[in-house]
Amino acid sequence: MTSGRSPPVMNHTEGGLVIFSANSHPSSREISKRIGERLGVELGKVQVYQEDNRETRVQIQESVRGKDVFIIQTVSKDVNTTIMELLIMVYACRTSCARSITGVVPYFPYSKQCKMRKRGSIVSKLLASMMCKAGLTHLITMDLHQKEIQGFFNIPVDNLRASPFLLQYIQEEIPDYRNAVIVAKSPASARRAQSFAERLRLGIAVIHGEAQDAESDLVDGRHSPPTVKIPLLIPKEKPPITVVGDVGGRIAIIVDDIIDDVDSFVAAAQTLKKHGAYKIFVMATHGILSSDAPKLIEESAIDKVVVTNTIPHEHQKLQCVKIQTVDISLILSEAIRRIYNGESMSYLFRHIGLED
């Protein structure tokens, strides 16, 4: 007899299942391999590489005619190349007569650019349109920066949650977590913190007065007063940084969806230390950790940074021993299995509210 769990049952409907890894970077293919192993399916044969002139080349090396194709794409450091790899592979499958093409994009790039700012643009809307135009028929992603991004697509979007895995980490890896308090580093992230706190039966604290970047419209030609008197909003005044809630003698767990520029997290950790927190964790779904983030974390008052593997960050972990990873390939593989078998996805969204 053999031990261990067997792969989940895949109903082999007409056509078949093909899973491709769209990324040309070796570290980014790791999660694709994990998903394939969990499903008991070998990854499809495909070549993705960059020409000498930096053009992206995709060559699918097996038939996808009439098959259900799942393309897994994780965001590497070169985000624009990542997007082109995905778009070209989707279009290649479409022109090769695949029956359906589902994109599995754990971290949706450009998700922070989902609102109009001055004379900018809503880039995530543009990216959604490009994906649909290329031939995507379904999207699986995780913890969108703003849930409203789902409305940018005219195809089904399953926005999975990583919070169950992070909650499990807190319960299993922080022995005295009952003496912890969930912290929102700004009022904007208070809803997420509240969700964690209610599920763990813990208290909540909010850091208020975080410095915001001042936007000046005097230098770009917009300071053109009207000919009639119009009431204007009173300018915002930054209050002194303070902590609303008791963190003295407790473990502070800062929660957020993305950790990229870590300056605000480092500043929050310093504030919490001053207010008596004796251990500080930072937990986020997407660990982009760009630039010198690992060095700043290593030198900060933060004890541990816990992120999922929606984005490869093995290089950052070599620079900072405080970074730990939670594997979420289990829920992605289950989503693929359910979609392929035509099963309901509602089980994966149990107990999820608007604030999650």
PDB file of N, CA and C in Angstrom, residues 206-248:
ATOM      1  N   VAL A 206      -6.068  50.962  14.829  1.00  0.00           N
ATOM      2  CA  VAL A 206      -5.910  51.678  13.565  1.00  0.00           C
ATOM      3  C   VAL A 206      -4.896  52.802  13.767  1.00  0.00           C
ATOM      4  N   ILE A 207      -3.923  52.866  12.876  1.00  0.00           N
ATOM      5  CA  ILE A 207      -2.956  53.969  12.906  1.00  0.00           C
ATOM      6  C   ILE A 207      -3.549  55.116  12.099  1.00  0.00           C
ATOM      7  N   HIS A 208      -3.745  56.230  12.761  1.00  0.00           N
ATOM      8  CA  HIS A 208      -4.379  57.390  12.136  1.00  0.00           C
ATOM      9  C   HIS A 208      -3.366  58.514  12.019  1.00  0.00           C
ATOM     10  N   GLY A 209      -3.417  59.214  10.892  1.00  0.00           N
ATOM     11  CA  GLY A 209      -2.517  60.329  10.698  1.00  0.00           C
ATOM     12  C   GLY A 209      -1.324  59.994   9.833  1.00  0.00           C
ATOM     13  N   GLU A 210      -1.399  58.877   9.093  1.00  0.00           N
ATOM     14  CA  GLU A 210      -0.311  58.507   8.186  1.00  0.00           C
ATOM     15  C   GLU A 210      -0.106  59.617   7.171  1.00  0.00           C
ATOM     16  N   ALA A 211       1.139  59.985   6.929  1.00  0.00           N
ATOM     17  CA  ALA A 211       1.446  61.081   6.006  1.00  0.00           C
ATOM     18  C   ALA A 211       1.003  60.719   4.600  1.00  0.00           C
ATOM     19  N   GLN A 212       0.290  61.632   3.968  1.00  0.00           N
ATOM     20  CA  GLN A 212      -0.179  61.431   2.596  1.00  0.00           C
ATOM     21  C   GLN A 212       0.586  62.354   1.661  1.00  0.00           C
ATOM     22  N   ASP A 213       0.775  61.892   0.435  1.00  0.00           N
ATOM     23  CA  ASP A 213       1.450  62.714  -0.567  1.00  0.00           C
ATOM     24  C   ASP A 213       0.529  63.860  -0.982  1.00  0.00           C
ATOM     25  N   ALA A 214       1.012  65.070  -0.844  1.00  0.00           N
ATOM     26  CA  ALA A 214       0.210  66.222  -1.229  1.00  0.00           C
ATOM     27  C   ALA A 214       0.200  66.359  -2.742  1.00  0.00           C
ATOM     28  N   GLU A 215      -0.963  66.572  -3.313  1.00  0.00           N
ATOM     29  CA  GLU A 215      -1.104  66.745  -4.756  1.00  0.00           C
ATOM     30  C   GLU A 215      -1.281  68.228  -5.054  1.00  0.00           C
ATOM     31  N   SER A 216      -0.398  68.774  -5.863  1.00  0.00           N
ATOM     32  CA  SER A 216      -0.485  70.185  -6.224  1.00  0.00           C
ATOM     33  C   SER A 216      -0.949  70.309  -7.665  1.00  0.00           C
ATOM     34  N   ASP A 217      -1.956  71.136  -7.862  1.00  0.00           N
ATOM     35  CA  ASP A 217      -2.435  71.346  -9.227  1.00  0.00           C
ATOM     36  C   ASP A 217      -2.035  72.733  -9.748  1.00  0.00           C
ATOM     37  N   LEU A 218      -1.076  73.360  -9.067  1.00  0.00           N
ATOM     38  CA  LEU A 218      -0.676  74.698  -9.483  1.00  0.00           C
ATOM     39  C   LEU A 218       0.358  74.663 -10.597  1.00  0.00           C
ATOM     40  N   VAL A 219       1.017  73.517 -10.778  1.00  0.00           N
ATOM     41  CA  VAL A 219       2.144  73.479 -11.701  1.00  0.00           C
ATOM     42  C   VAL A 219       1.776  72.883 -13.048  1.00  0.00           C
ATOM     43  N   ASP A 220       0.573  72.372 -13.208  1.00  0.00           N
ATOM     44  CA  ASP A 220       0.241  71.715 -14.468  1.00  0.00           C
ATOM     45  C   ASP A 220      -0.898  72.419 -15.215  1.00  0.00           C
ATOM     46  N   GLY A 221      -1.137  73.670 -14.900  1.00  0.00           N
ATOM     47  CA  GLY A 221      -2.077  74.450 -15.686  1.00  0.00           C
ATOM     48  C   GLY A 221      -3.513  74.372 -15.233  1.00  0.00           C
ATOM     49  N   ARG A 222      -3.778  73.707 -14.108  1.00  0.00           N
ATOM     50  CA  ARG A 222      -5.171  73.570 -13.705  1.00  0.00           C
ATOM     51  C   ARG A 222      -5.636  74.667 -12.747  1.00  0.00           C
ATOM     52  N   HIS A 223      -4.746  75.535 -12.338  1.00  0.00           N
ATOM     53  CA  HIS A 223      -5.131  76.595 -11.417  1.00  0.00           C
ATOM     54  C   HIS A 223      -5.737  77.742 -12.227  1.00  0.00           C
ATOM     55  N   SER A 224      -6.951  77.495 -12.712  1.00  0.00           N
ATOM     56  CA  SER A 224      -7.646  78.508 -13.506  1.00  0.00           C
ATOM     57  C   SER A 224      -8.961  78.826 -12.815  1.00  0.00           C
ATOM     58  N   PRO A 225      -9.014  79.887 -12.023  1.00  0.00           N
ATOM     59  CA  PRO A 225     -10.211  80.204 -11.248  1.00  0.00           C
ATOM     60  C   PRO A 225     -11.409  80.501 -12.144  1.00  0.00           C
ATOM     61  N   PRO A 226     -12.605  80.067 -11.702  1.00  0.00           N
ATOM     62  CA  PRO A 226     -13.810  80.324 -12.508  1.00  0.00           C
ATOM     63  C   PRO A 226     -14.213  81.785 -12.451  1.00  0.00           C
ATOM     64  N   THR A 227     -15.120  82.178 -13.344  1.00  0.00           N
ATOM     65  CA  THR A 227     -15.581  83.574 -13.401  1.00  0.00           C
ATOM     66  C   THR A 227     -16.626  83.861 -12.336  1.00  0.00           C
ATOM     67  N   VAL A 228     -17.221  82.808 -11.751  1.00  0.00           N
ATOM     68  CA  VAL A 228     -18.183  82.987 -10.664  1.00  0.00           C
ATOM     69  C   VAL A 228     -17.634  82.303  -9.423  1.00  0.00           C
ATOM     70  N   LYS A 229     -18.126  82.703  -8.267  1.00  0.00           N
ATOM     71  CA  LYS A 229     -17.630  82.150  -7.017  1.00  0.00           C
ATOM     72  C   LYS A 229     -18.257  80.786  -6.760  1.00  0.00           C
ATOM     73  N   ILE A 230     -17.403  79.763  -6.657  1.00  0.00           N
ATOM     74  CA  ILE A 230     -17.850  78.390  -6.405  1.00  0.00           C
ATOM     75  C   ILE A 230     -17.266  77.938  -5.070  1.00  0.00           C
ATOM     76  N   PRO A 231     -18.107  77.388  -4.181  1.00  0.00           N
ATOM     77  CA  PRO A 231     -17.560  76.908  -2.891  1.00  0.00           C
ATOM     78  C   PRO A 231     -16.596  75.743  -3.114  1.00  0.00           C
ATOM     79  N   LEU A 232     -15.448  75.791  -2.442  1.00  0.00           N
ATOM     80  CA  LEU A 232     -14.418  74.769  -2.579  1.00  0.00           C
ATOM     81  C   LEU A 232     -14.254  74.002  -1.275  1.00  0.00           C
ATOM     82  N   LEU A 233     -13.722  72.783  -1.397  1.00  0.00           N
ATOM     83  CA  LEU A 233     -13.434  71.988  -0.211  1.00  0.00           C
ATOM     84  C   LEU A 233     -12.293  72.612   0.578  1.00  0.00           C
ATOM     85  N   ILE A 234     -12.398  72.537   1.890  1.00  0.00           N
ATOM     86  CA  ILE A 234     -11.316  73.001   2.750  1.00  0.00           C
ATOM     87  C   ILE A 234     -10.144  72.024   2.621  1.00  0.00           C
ATOM     88  N   PRO A 235      -8.914  72.497   2.455  1.00  0.00           N
ATOM     89  CA  PRO A 235      -7.773  71.581   2.330  1.00  0.00           C
ATOM     90  C   PRO A 235      -7.645  70.678   3.556  1.00  0.00           C
ATOM     91  N   LYS A 236      -7.224  69.427   3.312  1.00  0.00           N
ATOM     92  CA  LYS A 236      -7.025  68.498   4.417  1.00  0.00           C
ATOM     93  C   LYS A 236      -5.773  68.877   5.205  1.00  0.00           C
ATOM     94  N   GLU A 237      -5.866  68.688   6.507  1.00  0.00           N
ATOM     95  CA  GLU A 237      -4.726  68.953   7.370  1.00  0.00           C
ATOM     96  C   GLU A 237      -4.311  67.656   8.024  1.00  0.00           C
ATOM     97  N   LYS A 238      -3.031  67.303   7.905  1.00  0.00           N
ATOM     98  CA  LYS A 238      -2.546  66.030   8.441  1.00  0.00           C
ATOM     99  C   LYS A 238      -2.547  66.069   9.964  1.00  0.00           C
ATOM    100  N   PRO A 239      -3.275  65.164  10.602  1.00  0.00           N
ATOM    101  CA  PRO A 239      -3.242  65.100  12.065  1.00  0.00           C
ATOM    102  C   PRO A 239      -1.961  64.410  12.517  1.00  0.00           C
ATOM    103  N   PRO A 240      -1.546  64.601  13.748  1.00  0.00           N
ATOM    104  CA  PRO A 240      -0.362  63.884  14.250  1.00  0.00           C
ATOM    105  C   PRO A 240      -0.632  62.383  14.270  1.00  0.00           C
ATOM    106  N   ILE A 241       0.382  61.590  13.987  1.00  0.00           N
ATOM    107  CA  ILE A 241       0.216  60.138  13.924  1.00  0.00           C
ATOM    108  C   ILE A 241      -0.096  59.599  15.312  1.00  0.00           C
ATOM    109  N   THR A 242      -1.142  58.814  15.395  1.00  0.00           N
ATOM    110  CA  THR A 242      -1.542  58.208  16.659  1.00  0.00           C
ATOM    111  C   THR A 242      -2.122  56.832  16.403  1.00  0.00           C
ATOM    112  N   VAL A 243      -2.238  56.034  17.451  1.00  0.00           N
ATOM    113  CA  VAL A 243      -2.800  54.690  17.358  1.00  0.00           C
ATOM    114  C   VAL A 243      -4.124  54.669  18.092  1.00  0.00           C
ATOM    115  N   VAL A 244      -5.174  54.352  17.361  1.00  0.00           N
ATOM    116  CA  VAL A 244      -6.503  54.217  17.968  1.00  0.00           C
ATOM    117  C   VAL A 244      -6.682  52.749  18.347  1.00  0.00           C
ATOM    118  N   GLY A 245      -6.625  52.463  19.636  1.00  0.00           N
ATOM    119  CA  GLY A 245      -6.689  51.087  20.121  1.00  0.00           C
ATOM    120  C   GLY A 245      -5.479  50.781  20.984  1.00  0.00           C
ATOM    121  N   ASP A 246      -5.587  49.742  21.798  1.00  0.00           N
ATOM    122  CA  ASP A 246      -4.543  49.393  22.761  1.00  0.00           C
ATOM    123  C   ASP A 246      -3.627  48.329  22.167  1.00  0.00           C
ATOM    124  N   VAL A 247      -2.334  48.643  22.022  1.00  0.00           N
ATOM    125  CA  VAL A 247      -1.348  47.669  21.542  1.00  0.00           C
ATOM    126  C   VAL A 247      -0.253  47.417  22.577  1.00  0.00           C
ATOM    127  N   GLY A 248      -0.337  48.054  23.723  1.00  0.00           N
ATOM    128  CA  GLY A 248       0.687  47.913  24.755  1.00  0.00           C
ATOM    129  C   GLY A 248       0.803  46.484  25.254  1.00  0.00           C
TER     130      GLY A 248
END
